GROMACS .gro file of C-alpha atoms in nm:
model
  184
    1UNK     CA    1  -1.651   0.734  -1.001
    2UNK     CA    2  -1.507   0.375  -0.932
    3UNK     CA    3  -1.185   0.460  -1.092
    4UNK     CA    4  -1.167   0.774  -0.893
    5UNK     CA    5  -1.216   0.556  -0.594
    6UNK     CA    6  -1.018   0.241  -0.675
    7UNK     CA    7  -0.693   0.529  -0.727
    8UNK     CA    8  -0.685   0.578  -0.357
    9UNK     CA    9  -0.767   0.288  -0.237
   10UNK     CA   10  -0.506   0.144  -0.371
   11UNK     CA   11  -0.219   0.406  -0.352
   12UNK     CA   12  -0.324   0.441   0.030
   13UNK     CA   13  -0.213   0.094   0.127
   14UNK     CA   14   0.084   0.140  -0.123
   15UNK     CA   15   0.136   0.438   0.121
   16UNK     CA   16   0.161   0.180   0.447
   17UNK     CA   17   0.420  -0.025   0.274
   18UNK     CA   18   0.595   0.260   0.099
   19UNK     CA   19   0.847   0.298   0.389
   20UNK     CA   20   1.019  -0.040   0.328
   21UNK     CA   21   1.189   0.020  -0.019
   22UNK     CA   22   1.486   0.002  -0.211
   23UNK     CA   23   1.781  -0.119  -0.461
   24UNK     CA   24   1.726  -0.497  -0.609
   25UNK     CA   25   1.834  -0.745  -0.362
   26UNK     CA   26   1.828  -1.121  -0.390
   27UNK     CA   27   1.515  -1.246  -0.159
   28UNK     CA   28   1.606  -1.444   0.122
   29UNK     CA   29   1.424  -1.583   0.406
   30UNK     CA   30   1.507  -1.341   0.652
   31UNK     CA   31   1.460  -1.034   0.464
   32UNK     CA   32   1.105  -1.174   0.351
   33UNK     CA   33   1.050  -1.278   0.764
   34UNK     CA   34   1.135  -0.910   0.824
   35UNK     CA   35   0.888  -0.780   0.578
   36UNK     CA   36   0.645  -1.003   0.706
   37UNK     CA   37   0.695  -0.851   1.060
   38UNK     CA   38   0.699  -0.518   0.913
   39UNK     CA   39   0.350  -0.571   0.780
   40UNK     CA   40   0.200  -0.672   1.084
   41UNK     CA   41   0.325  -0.380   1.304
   42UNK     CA   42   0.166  -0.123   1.004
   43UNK     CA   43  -0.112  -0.320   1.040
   44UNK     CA   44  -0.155  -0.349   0.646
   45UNK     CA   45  -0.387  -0.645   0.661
   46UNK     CA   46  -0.632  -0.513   0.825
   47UNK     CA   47  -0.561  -0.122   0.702
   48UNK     CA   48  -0.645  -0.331   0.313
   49UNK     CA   49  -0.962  -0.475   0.448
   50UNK     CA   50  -1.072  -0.186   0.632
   51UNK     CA   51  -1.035   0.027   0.283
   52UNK     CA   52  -1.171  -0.198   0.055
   53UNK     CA   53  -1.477  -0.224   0.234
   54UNK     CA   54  -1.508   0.134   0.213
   55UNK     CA   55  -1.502   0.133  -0.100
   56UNK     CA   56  -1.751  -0.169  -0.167
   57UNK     CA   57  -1.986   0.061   0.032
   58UNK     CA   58  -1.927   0.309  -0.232
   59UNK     CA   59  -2.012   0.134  -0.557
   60UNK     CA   60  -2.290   0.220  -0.817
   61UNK     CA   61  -2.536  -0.059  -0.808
   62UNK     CA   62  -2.788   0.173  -1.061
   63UNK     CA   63  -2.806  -0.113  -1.353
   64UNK     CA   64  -2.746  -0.495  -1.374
   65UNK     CA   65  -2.398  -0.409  -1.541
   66UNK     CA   66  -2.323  -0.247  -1.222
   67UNK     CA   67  -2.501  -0.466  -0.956
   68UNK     CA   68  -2.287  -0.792  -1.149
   69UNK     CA   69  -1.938  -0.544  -1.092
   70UNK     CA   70  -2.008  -0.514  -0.762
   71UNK     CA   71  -2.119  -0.833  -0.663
   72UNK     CA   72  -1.784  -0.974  -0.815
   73UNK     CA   73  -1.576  -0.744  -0.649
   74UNK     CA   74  -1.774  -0.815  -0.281
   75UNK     CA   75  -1.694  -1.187  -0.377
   76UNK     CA   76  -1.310  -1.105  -0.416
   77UNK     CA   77  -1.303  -0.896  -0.109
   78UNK     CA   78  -1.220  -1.154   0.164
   79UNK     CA   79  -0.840  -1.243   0.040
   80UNK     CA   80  -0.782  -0.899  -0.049
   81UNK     CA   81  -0.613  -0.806   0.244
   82UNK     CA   82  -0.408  -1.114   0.248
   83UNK     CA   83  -0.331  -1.114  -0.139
   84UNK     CA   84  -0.211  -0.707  -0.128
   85UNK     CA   85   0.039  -0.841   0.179
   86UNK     CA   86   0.175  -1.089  -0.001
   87UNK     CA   87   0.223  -0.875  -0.308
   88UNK     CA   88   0.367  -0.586  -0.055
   89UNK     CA   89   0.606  -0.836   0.146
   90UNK     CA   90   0.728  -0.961  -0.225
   91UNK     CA   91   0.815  -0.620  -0.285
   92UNK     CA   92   0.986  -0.491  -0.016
   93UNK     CA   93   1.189  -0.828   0.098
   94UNK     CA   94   1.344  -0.789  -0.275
   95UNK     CA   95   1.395  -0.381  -0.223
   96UNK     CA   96   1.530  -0.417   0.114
   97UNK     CA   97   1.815  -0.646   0.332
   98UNK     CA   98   1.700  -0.742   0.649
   99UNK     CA   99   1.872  -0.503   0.897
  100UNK     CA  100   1.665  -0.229   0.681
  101UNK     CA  101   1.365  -0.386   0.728
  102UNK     CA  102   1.386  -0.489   1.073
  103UNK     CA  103   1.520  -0.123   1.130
  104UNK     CA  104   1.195   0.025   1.000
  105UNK     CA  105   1.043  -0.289   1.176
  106UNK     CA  106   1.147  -0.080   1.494
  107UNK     CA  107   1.080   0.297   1.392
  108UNK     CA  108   0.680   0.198   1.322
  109UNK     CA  109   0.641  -0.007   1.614
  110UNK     CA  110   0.723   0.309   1.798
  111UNK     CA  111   0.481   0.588   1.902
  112UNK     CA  112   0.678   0.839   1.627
  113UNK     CA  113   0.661   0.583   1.334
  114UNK     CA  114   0.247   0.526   1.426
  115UNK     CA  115   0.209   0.895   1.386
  116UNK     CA  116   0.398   0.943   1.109
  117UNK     CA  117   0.204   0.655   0.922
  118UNK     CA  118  -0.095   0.842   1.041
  119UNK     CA  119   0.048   1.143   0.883
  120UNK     CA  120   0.150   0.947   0.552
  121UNK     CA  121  -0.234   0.800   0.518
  122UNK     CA  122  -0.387   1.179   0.570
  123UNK     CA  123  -0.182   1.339   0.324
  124UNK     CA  124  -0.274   1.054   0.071
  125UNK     CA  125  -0.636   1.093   0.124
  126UNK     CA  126  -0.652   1.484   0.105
  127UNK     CA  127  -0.419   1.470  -0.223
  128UNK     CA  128  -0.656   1.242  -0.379
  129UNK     CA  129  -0.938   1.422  -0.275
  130UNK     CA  130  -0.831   1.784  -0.348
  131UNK     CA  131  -0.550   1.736  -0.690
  132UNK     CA  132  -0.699   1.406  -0.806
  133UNK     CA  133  -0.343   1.216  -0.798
  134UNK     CA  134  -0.089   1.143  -0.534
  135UNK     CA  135   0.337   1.175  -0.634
  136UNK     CA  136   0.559   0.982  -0.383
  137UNK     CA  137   0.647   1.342  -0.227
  138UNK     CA  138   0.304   1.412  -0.159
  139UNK     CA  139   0.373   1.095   0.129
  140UNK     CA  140   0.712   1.031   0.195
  141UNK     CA  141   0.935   1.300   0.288
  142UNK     CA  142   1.309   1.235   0.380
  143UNK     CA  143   1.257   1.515   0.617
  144UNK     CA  144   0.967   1.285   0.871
  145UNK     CA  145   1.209   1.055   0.900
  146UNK     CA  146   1.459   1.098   1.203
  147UNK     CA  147   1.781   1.178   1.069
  148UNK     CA  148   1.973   1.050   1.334
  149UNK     CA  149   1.903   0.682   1.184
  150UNK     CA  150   2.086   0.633   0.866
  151UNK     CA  151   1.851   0.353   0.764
  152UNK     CA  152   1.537   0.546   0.764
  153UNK     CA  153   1.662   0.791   0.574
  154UNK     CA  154   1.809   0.511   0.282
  155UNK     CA  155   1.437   0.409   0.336
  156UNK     CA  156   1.292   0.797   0.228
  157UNK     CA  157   1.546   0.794  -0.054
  158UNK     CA  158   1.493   0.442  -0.204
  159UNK     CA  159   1.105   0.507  -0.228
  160UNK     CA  160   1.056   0.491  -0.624
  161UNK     CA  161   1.243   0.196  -0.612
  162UNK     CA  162   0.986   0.052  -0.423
  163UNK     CA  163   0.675   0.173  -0.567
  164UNK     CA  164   0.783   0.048  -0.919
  165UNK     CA  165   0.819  -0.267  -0.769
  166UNK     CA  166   0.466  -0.260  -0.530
  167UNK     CA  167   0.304  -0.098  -0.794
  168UNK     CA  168   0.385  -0.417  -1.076
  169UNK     CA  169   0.342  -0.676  -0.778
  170UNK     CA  170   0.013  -0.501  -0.668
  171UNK     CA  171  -0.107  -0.499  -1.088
  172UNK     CA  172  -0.034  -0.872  -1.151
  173UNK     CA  173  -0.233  -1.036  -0.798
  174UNK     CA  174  -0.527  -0.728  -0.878
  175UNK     CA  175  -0.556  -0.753  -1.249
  176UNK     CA  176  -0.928  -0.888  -1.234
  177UNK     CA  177  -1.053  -0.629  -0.959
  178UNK     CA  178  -0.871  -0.368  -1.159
  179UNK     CA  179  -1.089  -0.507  -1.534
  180UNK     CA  180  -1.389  -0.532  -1.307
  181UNK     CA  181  -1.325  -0.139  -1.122
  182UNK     CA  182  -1.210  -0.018  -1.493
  183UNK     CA  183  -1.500  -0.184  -1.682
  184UNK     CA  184  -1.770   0.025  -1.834
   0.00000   0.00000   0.00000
């Protein structure tokens, strides 16, 4: 059960930063202060806090094994939310330039990007609910995106890029939540 939970929780707030992907780039400082705007208007802080303590309501405290799991992981939890940002805004400030970023910067602060976002999250959720694993398609389609923006639509195609990247970021600042989730 905590691997089936631990799967979504982290490929949902993979989902929030999904949208900000791309070819290798050198980092600079503006593309990284772009990402770092682009993570506060998704809200991914808080969206990574909110989630994990879902999930620490969730865990199996049955034996002492499992009460010690748990108690490490509620330790961790604080700079989780911080920690999965930085990993994020690592990934997409290398993925992306900065007139991308501040592009999709624009299209989520809007009242279309929120909803879509929305949209994203649900159809994470459900996937993992009802087909036990998520694909890329199963949350970002080119087609949500406005076509009328050419950067928004490099964003939909340059999406594996990305999630490579997030996903190896994500694995090297969670390895010891991910031995204490995996653990038996």
């Amino acid at each position: 059960m905590n691997r089936l939970l631990f799967a979504p929780v982290l490929f949902v707030v993979m989902i929030v930063s999904a949208f900000a992907a791309g070819p290798s780039h050198a980092q600079d400082k503006g593309a990284r202060a772009a990402a770092e705007r682009l993570m506060t208007t998704i809200g991914l802080e808080k969206r990574v806090e909110a989630i994990t303590q879902l999930y620490l309501n969730f865990l199996p405290a049955n034996t002492p094994a499992e009460q010690q799991r748990a108690a490490d992981l509620r330790q961790r939890a604080p700079t989780a939310g911080p920690r999965f940002r930085g990993a994020v805004v690592n990934a997409a400030s290398t993925s992306y330039t900065k007139p991308e970023l501040e592009a999709l910067d624009t299209y989520f602060a809007s009242g279309e990007g929120q909803r879509l976002l929305t949209t994203a999250l649900t159809r994470a959720v459900l996937g993992m609910g009802q087909k036990g694993s998520v694909k890329g398609s199963d949350i970002l389609r080119a087609e949500d995106l406005p076509r009328d923006n050419p950067a928004l639509q490099a964003a939909a195609v340059k999406y594996p890029g990305f999630e490579k990247r997030a996903q190896a970021e994500l694995q090297r600042e969670f390895a010891q939540e991910i031995a204490l989730i995996t653990a038996r």
